[in-house]
Amino acid sequence: KMSSNKSRGVTFSVLAGLSAALASVFGKLKQWYQRRVRGSCLGLIGLQVAILATGNYGFFNILSILLPLLLLDDKFVPQFLANAILPLKPEYIFSTASIFGLVLAVLSLALFSATIALSLIPLAKVTKFSAKTILPSTAYKMYALLAPFGILNYYGLFARMTTGRKEILIQGSNDLKEWKEYEFIYKAGDVKKTPYFVIGHLPRLDWRMWFCQFEYFSNESLNWFDSFLEGLLKGNNDILDLLEKNPFKESPPRFIKCMKCDYVFASPEEKKEGNFWSRASEPKLYWPIVTLKNNQMCYLLSK
């Protein structure tokens, strides 16, 4: 539980961020005032830069910075940069009076409409809204064809915000008594390790491991997790290269177990000891212990 001071600080930071975002949005509605548009865009860019400095959202902040740049007048872009990006004048390329421009406009409108309509299907899964009442069965068939490409979703960074940080710890052993922990490059593990700044980059394994806390052993979507553990048991170098520390350099361990633990920031007293994190709870078994049998991974469910 957070103290009242921390709670007020979090509330203030959230209100400040929302106020800056709302101010930028209302500023964009008055685009006929060029100065206000410019100020709104710069304000939103400044907000995204502040978020970049305090957390890692991968390329999402970079995309949010690029979008308001489209609202700026051409005069705001330095001439040398404009010449490098667009040597020809826009009217020679996208002339609305030309047949090409008309066809492009129609195709863009059709693609935009189809994207909005098909995005209602994954959105319905989150909001429990039935899209079948407004979309024909053909739309579901089209969505099924496009779903493997992952280009249609409910466009939300998180369906719900979490208030804690649970980490999956990967440990290996040869006797089921002494366990040694694997260390990842980016995600929290060793309590003395300071996190890296990885602005614009989403480390695929470390990022995906964070979402494991919301999924469980029987979940079919975690098939990749079994493959990851099997790679550790077999000493697969391609997988070991994704880790920062391999405690079994000479030979792979016979057993692998996965624990889940609550992490919080270290207290001032713990920071004096060189800790950045603190484990707020005892690690609990997250996944059945696994081992190899006839070169195939199997579970030790009785352990």
mmCIF file of C-alpha atoms in Angstrom:
data_model
loop_
_atom_site.group_PDB
_atom_site.id
_atom_site.type_symbol
_atom_site.label_atom_id
_atom_site.label_comp_id
_atom_site.label_asym_id
_atom_site.label_seq_id
_atom_site.Cartn_x
_atom_site.Cartn_y
_atom_site.Cartn_z
ATOM 1 C CA LYS A 1 0.000 0.000 0.000
ATOM 2 C CA MET A 2 1.252 3.443 -0.892
ATOM 3 C CA SER A 3 1.515 6.151 1.718
ATOM 4 C CA SER A 4 -0.753 9.198 1.478
ATOM 5 C CA ASN A 5 2.145 11.341 0.191
ATOM 6 C CA LYS A 6 2.965 8.873 -2.551
ATOM 7 C CA SER A 7 -0.712 8.570 -3.406
ATOM 8 C CA ARG A 8 -1.051 12.346 -3.736
ATOM 9 C CA GLY A 9 2.097 12.461 -5.863
ATOM 10 C CA VAL A 10 0.785 9.810 -8.233
ATOM 11 C CA THR A 11 -2.588 11.576 -8.445
ATOM 12 C CA PHE A 12 -0.910 14.902 -9.229
ATOM 13 C CA SER A 13 1.282 13.378 -11.971
ATOM 14 C CA VAL A 14 -1.717 11.676 -13.573
ATOM 15 C CA LEU A 15 -3.784 14.885 -13.485
ATOM 16 C CA ALA A 16 -0.879 16.887 -14.915
ATOM 17 C CA GLY A 17 -0.420 14.433 -17.784
ATOM 18 C CA LEU A 18 -4.133 14.342 -18.602
ATOM 19 C CA SER A 19 -4.378 18.137 -18.422
ATOM 20 C CA ALA A 20 -1.489 18.543 -20.862
ATOM 21 C CA ALA A 21 -3.037 16.023 -23.254
ATOM 22 C CA LEU A 22 -6.489 17.662 -23.065
ATOM 23 C CA ALA A 23 -5.010 21.129 -23.570
ATOM 24 C CA SER A 24 -3.256 19.896 -26.706
ATOM 25 C CA VAL A 25 -6.438 18.323 -28.066
ATOM 26 C CA PHE A 26 -8.537 21.472 -27.553
ATOM 27 C CA GLY A 27 -5.773 23.530 -29.068
ATOM 28 C CA LYS A 28 -5.855 21.451 -32.240
ATOM 29 C CA LEU A 29 -9.576 22.173 -32.678
ATOM 30 C CA LYS A 30 -8.691 25.801 -33.402
ATOM 31 C CA GLN A 31 -6.407 25.119 -36.314
ATOM 32 C CA TRP A 32 -7.233 28.420 -37.947
ATOM 33 C CA TYR A 33 -5.017 30.032 -35.320
ATOM 34 C CA GLN A 34 -1.628 28.907 -36.508
ATOM 35 C CA ARG A 35 0.177 29.958 -33.369
ATOM 36 C CA ARG A 36 -2.160 27.977 -31.185
ATOM 37 C CA VAL A 37 -1.759 24.918 -33.372
ATOM 38 C CA ARG A 38 1.986 25.268 -33.182
ATOM 39 C CA GLY A 39 1.871 25.681 -29.416
ATOM 40 C CA SER A 40 -0.453 22.696 -29.030
ATOM 41 C CA CYS A 41 1.796 20.481 -31.134
ATOM 42 C CA LEU A 42 4.905 21.528 -29.282
ATOM 43 C CA GLY A 43 3.100 20.991 -25.970
ATOM 44 C CA LEU A 44 2.079 17.454 -26.925
ATOM 45 C CA ILE A 45 5.598 16.708 -28.161
ATOM 46 C CA GLY A 46 6.982 18.009 -24.872
ATOM 47 C CA LEU A 47 4.588 15.742 -22.961
ATOM 48 C CA GLN A 48 5.751 12.703 -24.958
ATOM 49 C CA VAL A 49 9.411 13.607 -24.371
ATOM 50 C CA ALA A 50 8.693 13.784 -20.619
ATOM 51 C CA ILE A 51 7.055 10.350 -20.759
ATOM 52 C CA LEU A 52 10.052 8.998 -22.693
ATOM 53 C CA ALA A 53 12.345 10.216 -19.930
ATOM 54 C CA THR A 54 10.359 8.476 -17.172
ATOM 55 C CA GLY A 55 9.192 5.191 -18.725
ATOM 56 C CA ASN A 56 9.523 2.889 -21.681
ATOM 57 C CA TYR A 57 6.609 2.578 -24.067
ATOM 58 C CA GLY A 58 8.768 1.545 -27.001
ATOM 59 C CA PHE A 59 7.915 3.270 -30.254
ATOM 60 C CA PHE A 60 4.462 4.446 -29.079
ATOM 61 C CA ASN A 61 5.819 7.791 -27.874
ATOM 62 C CA ILE A 62 7.744 8.269 -31.111
ATOM 63 C CA LEU A 63 4.558 7.696 -33.112
ATOM 64 C CA SER A 64 2.728 10.173 -30.861
ATOM 65 C CA ILE A 65 5.436 12.747 -31.613
ATOM 66 C CA LEU A 66 5.220 12.229 -35.370
ATOM 67 C CA LEU A 67 1.421 12.554 -35.587
ATOM 68 C CA PRO A 68 1.108 16.212 -34.435
ATOM 69 C CA LEU A 69 3.869 17.215 -36.870
ATOM 70 C CA LEU A 70 1.301 16.689 -39.653
ATOM 71 C CA LEU A 71 -0.704 19.626 -38.273
ATOM 72 C CA LEU A 72 2.144 22.097 -38.598
ATOM 73 C CA ASP A 73 2.249 24.497 -41.525
ATOM 74 C CA ASP A 74 4.904 23.945 -44.194
ATOM 75 C CA LYS A 75 6.546 27.213 -43.158
ATOM 76 C CA PHE A 76 7.430 25.640 -39.815
ATOM 77 C CA VAL A 77 9.609 23.039 -41.564
ATOM 78 C CA PRO A 78 13.125 24.274 -42.401
ATOM 79 C CA GLN A 79 13.604 24.736 -46.117
ATOM 80 C CA PHE A 80 16.592 22.383 -46.350
ATOM 81 C CA LEU A 81 14.579 19.626 -44.666
ATOM 82 C CA ALA A 82 11.554 20.249 -46.885
ATOM 83 C CA ASN A 83 13.723 20.003 -50.008
ATOM 84 C CA ALA A 84 15.220 16.722 -48.812
ATOM 85 C CA ILE A 85 11.837 15.156 -47.985
ATOM 86 C CA LEU A 86 9.775 16.463 -50.893
ATOM 87 C CA PRO A 87 11.811 17.794 -53.852
ATOM 88 C CA LEU A 88 8.636 18.300 -55.896
ATOM 89 C CA LYS A 89 5.700 20.437 -54.896
ATOM 90 C CA PRO A 90 2.789 18.410 -53.468
ATOM 91 C CA GLU A 91 0.317 19.649 -56.094
ATOM 92 C CA TYR A 92 2.353 17.934 -58.831
ATOM 93 C CA ILE A 93 2.106 14.582 -57.067
ATOM 94 C CA PHE A 94 -1.302 14.498 -55.358
ATOM 95 C CA SER A 95 -3.531 16.747 -57.407
ATOM 96 C CA THR A 96 -7.160 16.327 -56.345
ATOM 97 C CA ALA A 97 -8.206 17.350 -59.838
ATOM 98 C CA SER A 98 -6.342 14.496 -61.440
ATOM 99 C CA ILE A 99 -7.714 11.008 -62.002
ATOM 100 C CA PHE A 100 -4.913 9.553 -59.930
ATOM 101 C CA GLY A 101 -5.752 11.813 -57.019
ATOM 102 C CA LEU A 102 -9.429 10.907 -57.204
ATOM 103 C CA VAL A 103 -8.711 7.160 -57.299
ATOM 104 C CA LEU A 104 -6.273 7.498 -54.416
ATOM 105 C CA ALA A 105 -8.854 9.405 -52.364
ATOM 106 C CA VAL A 106 -11.533 6.760 -52.981
ATOM 107 C CA LEU A 107 -9.177 3.886 -52.115
ATOM 108 C CA SER A 108 -8.002 5.664 -48.970
ATOM 109 C CA LEU A 109 -11.579 6.259 -47.847
ATOM 110 C CA ALA A 110 -12.496 2.622 -48.510
ATOM 111 C CA LEU A 111 -9.442 1.349 -46.604
ATOM 112 C CA PHE A 112 -10.163 3.697 -43.706
ATOM 113 C CA SER A 113 -13.808 2.617 -43.512
ATOM 114 C CA ALA A 114 -12.904 -1.092 -43.658
ATOM 115 C CA THR A 115 -10.270 -0.671 -40.924
ATOM 116 C CA ILE A 116 -12.722 1.069 -38.589
ATOM 117 C CA ALA A 117 -15.446 -1.515 -39.232
ATOM 118 C CA LEU A 118 -13.230 -4.579 -38.782
ATOM 119 C CA SER A 119 -11.610 -3.099 -35.667
ATOM 120 C CA LEU A 120 -14.995 -3.325 -33.951
ATOM 121 C CA ILE A 121 -14.589 -7.114 -33.804
ATOM 122 C CA PRO A 122 -11.521 -7.218 -31.479
ATOM 123 C CA LEU A 123 -12.905 -4.197 -29.610
ATOM 124 C CA ALA A 124 -16.074 -6.187 -28.884
ATOM 125 C CA LYS A 125 -14.008 -8.854 -27.108
ATOM 126 C CA VAL A 126 -12.753 -6.281 -24.612
ATOM 127 C CA THR A 127 -15.957 -4.297 -24.103
ATOM 128 C CA LYS A 128 -18.282 -7.353 -24.261
ATOM 129 C CA PHE A 129 -20.210 -5.598 -27.007
ATOM 130 C CA SER A 130 -21.743 -7.768 -29.728
ATOM 131 C CA ALA A 131 -20.516 -6.533 -33.107
ATOM 132 C CA LYS A 132 -22.678 -9.125 -34.867
ATOM 133 C CA THR A 133 -25.651 -6.810 -34.516
ATOM 134 C CA ILE A 134 -24.102 -4.220 -36.827
ATOM 135 C CA LEU A 135 -21.590 -6.181 -38.932
ATOM 136 C CA PRO A 136 -22.430 -8.840 -41.551
ATOM 137 C CA SER A 137 -20.915 -12.315 -41.443
ATOM 138 C CA THR A 138 -18.652 -11.334 -44.362
ATOM 139 C CA ALA A 139 -16.831 -8.921 -42.056
ATOM 140 C CA TYR A 140 -15.956 -11.775 -39.686
ATOM 141 C CA LYS A 141 -14.593 -13.803 -42.595
ATOM 142 C CA MET A 142 -12.418 -10.878 -43.675
ATOM 143 C CA TYR A 143 -11.201 -10.410 -40.108
ATOM 144 C CA ALA A 144 -10.287 -14.114 -39.862
ATOM 145 C CA LEU A 145 -8.122 -13.737 -42.987
ATOM 146 C CA LEU A 146 -6.338 -10.646 -41.646
ATOM 147 C CA ALA A 147 -6.043 -11.722 -37.992
ATOM 148 C CA PRO A 148 -2.736 -13.660 -38.437
ATOM 149 C CA PHE A 149 -1.035 -10.426 -39.551
ATOM 150 C CA GLY A 150 -1.959 -8.582 -36.338
ATOM 151 C CA ILE A 151 -2.897 -5.342 -38.130
ATOM 152 C CA LEU A 152 -6.371 -5.024 -36.600
ATOM 153 C CA ASN A 153 -6.922 -4.610 -32.857
ATOM 154 C CA TYR A 154 -8.731 -2.462 -30.302
ATOM 155 C CA TYR A 155 -5.891 0.109 -30.414
ATOM 156 C CA GLY A 156 -5.313 0.298 -26.699
ATOM 157 C CA LEU A 157 -1.846 0.037 -25.185
ATOM 158 C CA PHE A 158 -3.324 -1.729 -22.147
ATOM 159 C CA ALA A 159 -6.833 -3.037 -21.683
ATOM 160 C CA ARG A 160 -6.487 -2.214 -17.978
ATOM 161 C CA MET A 161 -3.768 -0.601 -15.910
ATOM 162 C CA THR A 162 -2.042 -2.584 -13.188
ATOM 163 C CA THR A 163 -0.929 -1.256 -9.807
ATOM 164 C CA GLY A 164 1.811 -3.786 -9.112
ATOM 165 C CA ARG A 165 4.776 -5.423 -10.786
ATOM 166 C CA LYS A 166 5.026 -9.193 -10.818
ATOM 167 C CA GLU A 167 8.106 -10.768 -12.365
ATOM 168 C CA ILE A 168 8.692 -14.313 -13.590
ATOM 169 C CA LEU A 169 11.978 -15.739 -12.272
ATOM 170 C CA ILE A 170 13.620 -18.592 -14.215
ATOM 171 C CA GLN A 171 15.760 -20.958 -12.124
ATOM 172 C CA GLY A 172 17.721 -24.098 -12.945
ATOM 173 C CA SER A 173 18.980 -27.036 -10.874
ATOM 174 C CA ASN A 174 20.660 -30.412 -11.209
ATOM 175 C CA ASP A 175 19.403 -31.915 -7.953
ATOM 176 C CA LEU A 176 16.090 -30.114 -7.202
ATOM 177 C CA LYS A 177 17.744 -28.639 -4.100
ATOM 178 C CA GLU A 178 20.172 -25.934 -5.171
ATOM 179 C CA TRP A 179 18.596 -23.489 -7.634
ATOM 180 C CA LYS A 180 20.468 -20.902 -9.682
ATOM 181 C CA GLU A 181 18.696 -17.986 -11.351
ATOM 182 C CA TYR A 182 18.941 -16.879 -14.976
ATOM 183 C CA GLU A 183 19.222 -13.114 -15.522
ATOM 184 C CA PHE A 184 17.552 -11.231 -18.354
ATOM 185 C CA ILE A 185 19.114 -8.231 -20.029
ATOM 186 C CA TYR A 186 16.334 -5.718 -19.448
ATOM 187 C CA LYS A 187 13.573 -6.963 -17.174
ATOM 188 C CA ALA A 188 13.783 -6.883 -13.371
ATOM 189 C CA GLY A 189 15.469 -9.841 -11.680
ATOM 190 C CA ASP A 190 18.537 -9.127 -9.584
ATOM 191 C CA VAL A 191 17.423 -6.583 -6.955
ATOM 192 C CA LYS A 192 20.742 -4.723 -7.269
ATOM 193 C CA LYS A 193 20.465 -4.235 -11.027
ATOM 194 C CA THR A 194 19.503 -0.764 -12.279
ATOM 195 C CA PRO A 195 17.126 -0.857 -15.301
ATOM 196 C CA TYR A 196 18.414 0.252 -18.698
ATOM 197 C CA PHE A 197 17.054 3.092 -20.813
ATOM 198 C CA VAL A 198 15.768 1.485 -24.021
ATOM 199 C CA ILE A 199 13.827 4.348 -25.623
ATOM 200 C CA GLY A 200 12.210 3.271 -28.883
ATOM 201 C CA HIS A 201 13.064 -0.388 -28.407
ATOM 202 C CA LEU A 202 10.858 -3.231 -27.169
ATOM 203 C CA PRO A 203 13.080 -6.177 -26.176
ATOM 204 C CA ARG A 204 10.922 -8.989 -27.493
ATOM 205 C CA LEU A 205 11.619 -11.639 -24.848
ATOM 206 C CA ASP A 206 11.778 -9.328 -21.817
ATOM 207 C CA TRP A 207 8.647 -7.450 -22.888
ATOM 208 C CA ARG A 208 6.740 -10.666 -23.521
ATOM 209 C CA MET A 209 7.817 -12.109 -20.173
ATOM 210 C CA TRP A 210 6.128 -9.235 -18.370
ATOM 211 C CA PHE A 211 2.751 -10.272 -19.825
ATOM 212 C CA CYS A 212 3.182 -13.816 -18.529
ATOM 213 C CA GLN A 213 1.873 -12.706 -15.133
ATOM 214 C CA PHE A 214 -1.605 -12.427 -16.689
ATOM 215 C CA GLU A 215 -1.504 -15.921 -18.218
ATOM 216 C CA TYR A 216 -1.435 -19.361 -16.692
ATOM 217 C CA PHE A 217 -0.184 -22.892 -17.235
ATOM 218 C CA SER A 218 -3.219 -24.125 -19.176
ATOM 219 C CA ASN A 219 -3.253 -21.139 -21.509
ATOM 220 C CA GLU A 220 -2.570 -22.256 -25.090
ATOM 221 C CA SER A 221 -1.172 -18.822 -25.951
ATOM 222 C CA LEU A 222 1.908 -19.685 -23.884
ATOM 223 C CA ASN A 223 3.161 -22.416 -26.209
ATOM 224 C CA TRP A 224 6.149 -20.189 -26.911
ATOM 225 C CA PHE A 225 6.998 -20.292 -23.184
ATOM 226 C CA ASP A 226 7.352 -24.081 -23.281
ATOM 227 C CA SER A 227 9.651 -23.743 -26.285
ATOM 228 C CA PHE A 228 11.715 -21.184 -24.384
ATOM 229 C CA LEU A 229 12.119 -23.496 -21.369
ATOM 230 C CA GLU A 230 12.957 -26.448 -23.586
ATOM 231 C CA GLY A 231 15.655 -24.346 -25.249
ATOM 232 C CA LEU A 232 17.197 -23.640 -21.838
ATOM 233 C CA LEU A 233 17.184 -27.350 -20.966
ATOM 234 C CA LYS A 234 18.914 -28.168 -24.250
ATOM 235 C CA GLY A 235 21.395 -25.295 -24.012
ATOM 236 C CA ASN A 236 20.200 -23.639 -27.231
ATOM 237 C CA ASN A 237 22.692 -20.836 -27.924
ATOM 238 C CA ASP A 238 20.156 -18.770 -29.878
ATOM 239 C CA ILE A 239 17.998 -18.597 -26.753
ATOM 240 C CA LEU A 240 20.867 -18.201 -24.277
ATOM 241 C CA ASP A 241 22.110 -15.187 -26.273
ATOM 242 C CA LEU A 242 18.870 -13.395 -25.317
ATOM 243 C CA LEU A 243 19.871 -13.589 -21.639
ATOM 244 C CA GLU A 244 22.422 -11.585 -19.695
ATOM 245 C CA LYS A 245 23.529 -14.318 -17.286
ATOM 246 C CA ASN A 246 23.606 -18.073 -17.786
ATOM 247 C CA PRO A 247 24.506 -19.795 -14.483
ATOM 248 C CA PHE A 248 25.034 -23.130 -16.315
ATOM 249 C CA LYS A 249 27.785 -22.323 -18.798
ATOM 250 C CA GLU A 250 29.425 -25.766 -18.774
ATOM 251 C CA SER A 251 26.250 -27.812 -19.310
ATOM 252 C CA PRO A 252 22.491 -27.137 -19.184
ATOM 253 C CA PRO A 253 20.600 -27.887 -15.957
ATOM 254 C CA ARG A 254 18.501 -31.022 -15.538
ATOM 255 C CA PHE A 255 15.521 -29.119 -14.185
ATOM 256 C CA ILE A 256 13.943 -25.704 -14.737
ATOM 257 C CA LYS A 257 11.356 -24.043 -12.517
ATOM 258 C CA CYS A 258 9.584 -20.692 -12.842
ATOM 259 C CA MET A 259 8.623 -18.552 -9.875
ATOM 260 C CA LYS A 260 6.419 -15.445 -9.673
ATOM 261 C CA CYS A 261 7.299 -12.645 -7.272
ATOM 262 C CA ASP A 262 6.050 -9.129 -6.442
ATOM 263 C CA TYR A 263 8.592 -6.363 -7.064
ATOM 264 C CA VAL A 264 8.573 -2.827 -5.626
ATOM 265 C CA PHE A 265 11.117 -0.024 -5.634
ATOM 266 C CA ALA A 266 13.707 -0.302 -2.895
ATOM 267 C CA SER A 267 13.282 1.729 0.280
ATOM 268 C CA PRO A 268 15.874 4.402 1.187
ATOM 269 C CA GLU A 269 17.489 1.952 3.622
ATOM 270 C CA GLU A 270 17.705 -0.746 0.940
ATOM 271 C CA LYS A 271 19.140 1.736 -1.567
ATOM 272 C CA LYS A 272 22.011 2.395 0.816
ATOM 273 C CA GLU A 273 22.854 -1.304 0.458
ATOM 274 C CA GLY A 274 22.971 -0.947 -3.328
ATOM 275 C CA ASN A 275 19.498 -2.307 -4.078
ATOM 276 C CA PHE A 276 17.237 -0.820 -6.725
ATOM 277 C CA TRP A 277 14.358 -3.291 -6.317
ATOM 278 C CA SER A 278 12.835 -5.113 -3.398
ATOM 279 C CA ARG A 279 10.969 -8.420 -3.483
ATOM 280 C CA ALA A 280 7.743 -7.662 -1.632
ATOM 281 C CA SER A 281 6.651 -11.299 -1.366
ATOM 282 C CA GLU A 282 8.098 -14.785 -1.283
ATOM 283 C CA PRO A 283 8.415 -16.265 -4.792
ATOM 284 C CA LYS A 284 5.649 -18.749 -5.610
ATOM 285 C CA LEU A 285 5.660 -21.512 -8.202
ATOM 286 C CA TYR A 286 4.309 -20.153 -11.474
ATOM 287 C CA TRP A 287 4.923 -23.084 -13.848
ATOM 288 C CA PRO A 288 5.431 -26.811 -13.252
ATOM 289 C CA ILE A 289 9.049 -27.907 -12.960
ATOM 290 C CA VAL A 290 10.250 -29.195 -16.328
ATOM 291 C CA THR A 291 12.963 -31.637 -17.383
ATOM 292 C CA LEU A 292 14.013 -33.611 -20.450
ATOM 293 C CA LYS A 293 13.006 -37.213 -21.048
ATOM 294 C CA ASN A 294 14.157 -38.874 -24.276
ATOM 295 C CA ASN A 295 15.169 -35.387 -25.437
ATOM 296 C CA GLN A 296 11.566 -34.178 -25.026
ATOM 297 C CA MET A 297 10.445 -31.753 -22.341
ATOM 298 C CA CYS A 298 8.030 -33.066 -19.699
ATOM 299 C CA TYR A 299 6.479 -31.730 -16.498
ATOM 300 C CA LEU A 300 7.154 -32.858 -12.945
ATOM 301 C CA LEU A 301 3.648 -32.186 -11.709
ATOM 302 C CA SER A 302 4.183 -34.031 -8.421
ATOM 303 C CA LYS A 303 6.923 -31.652 -7.313
#
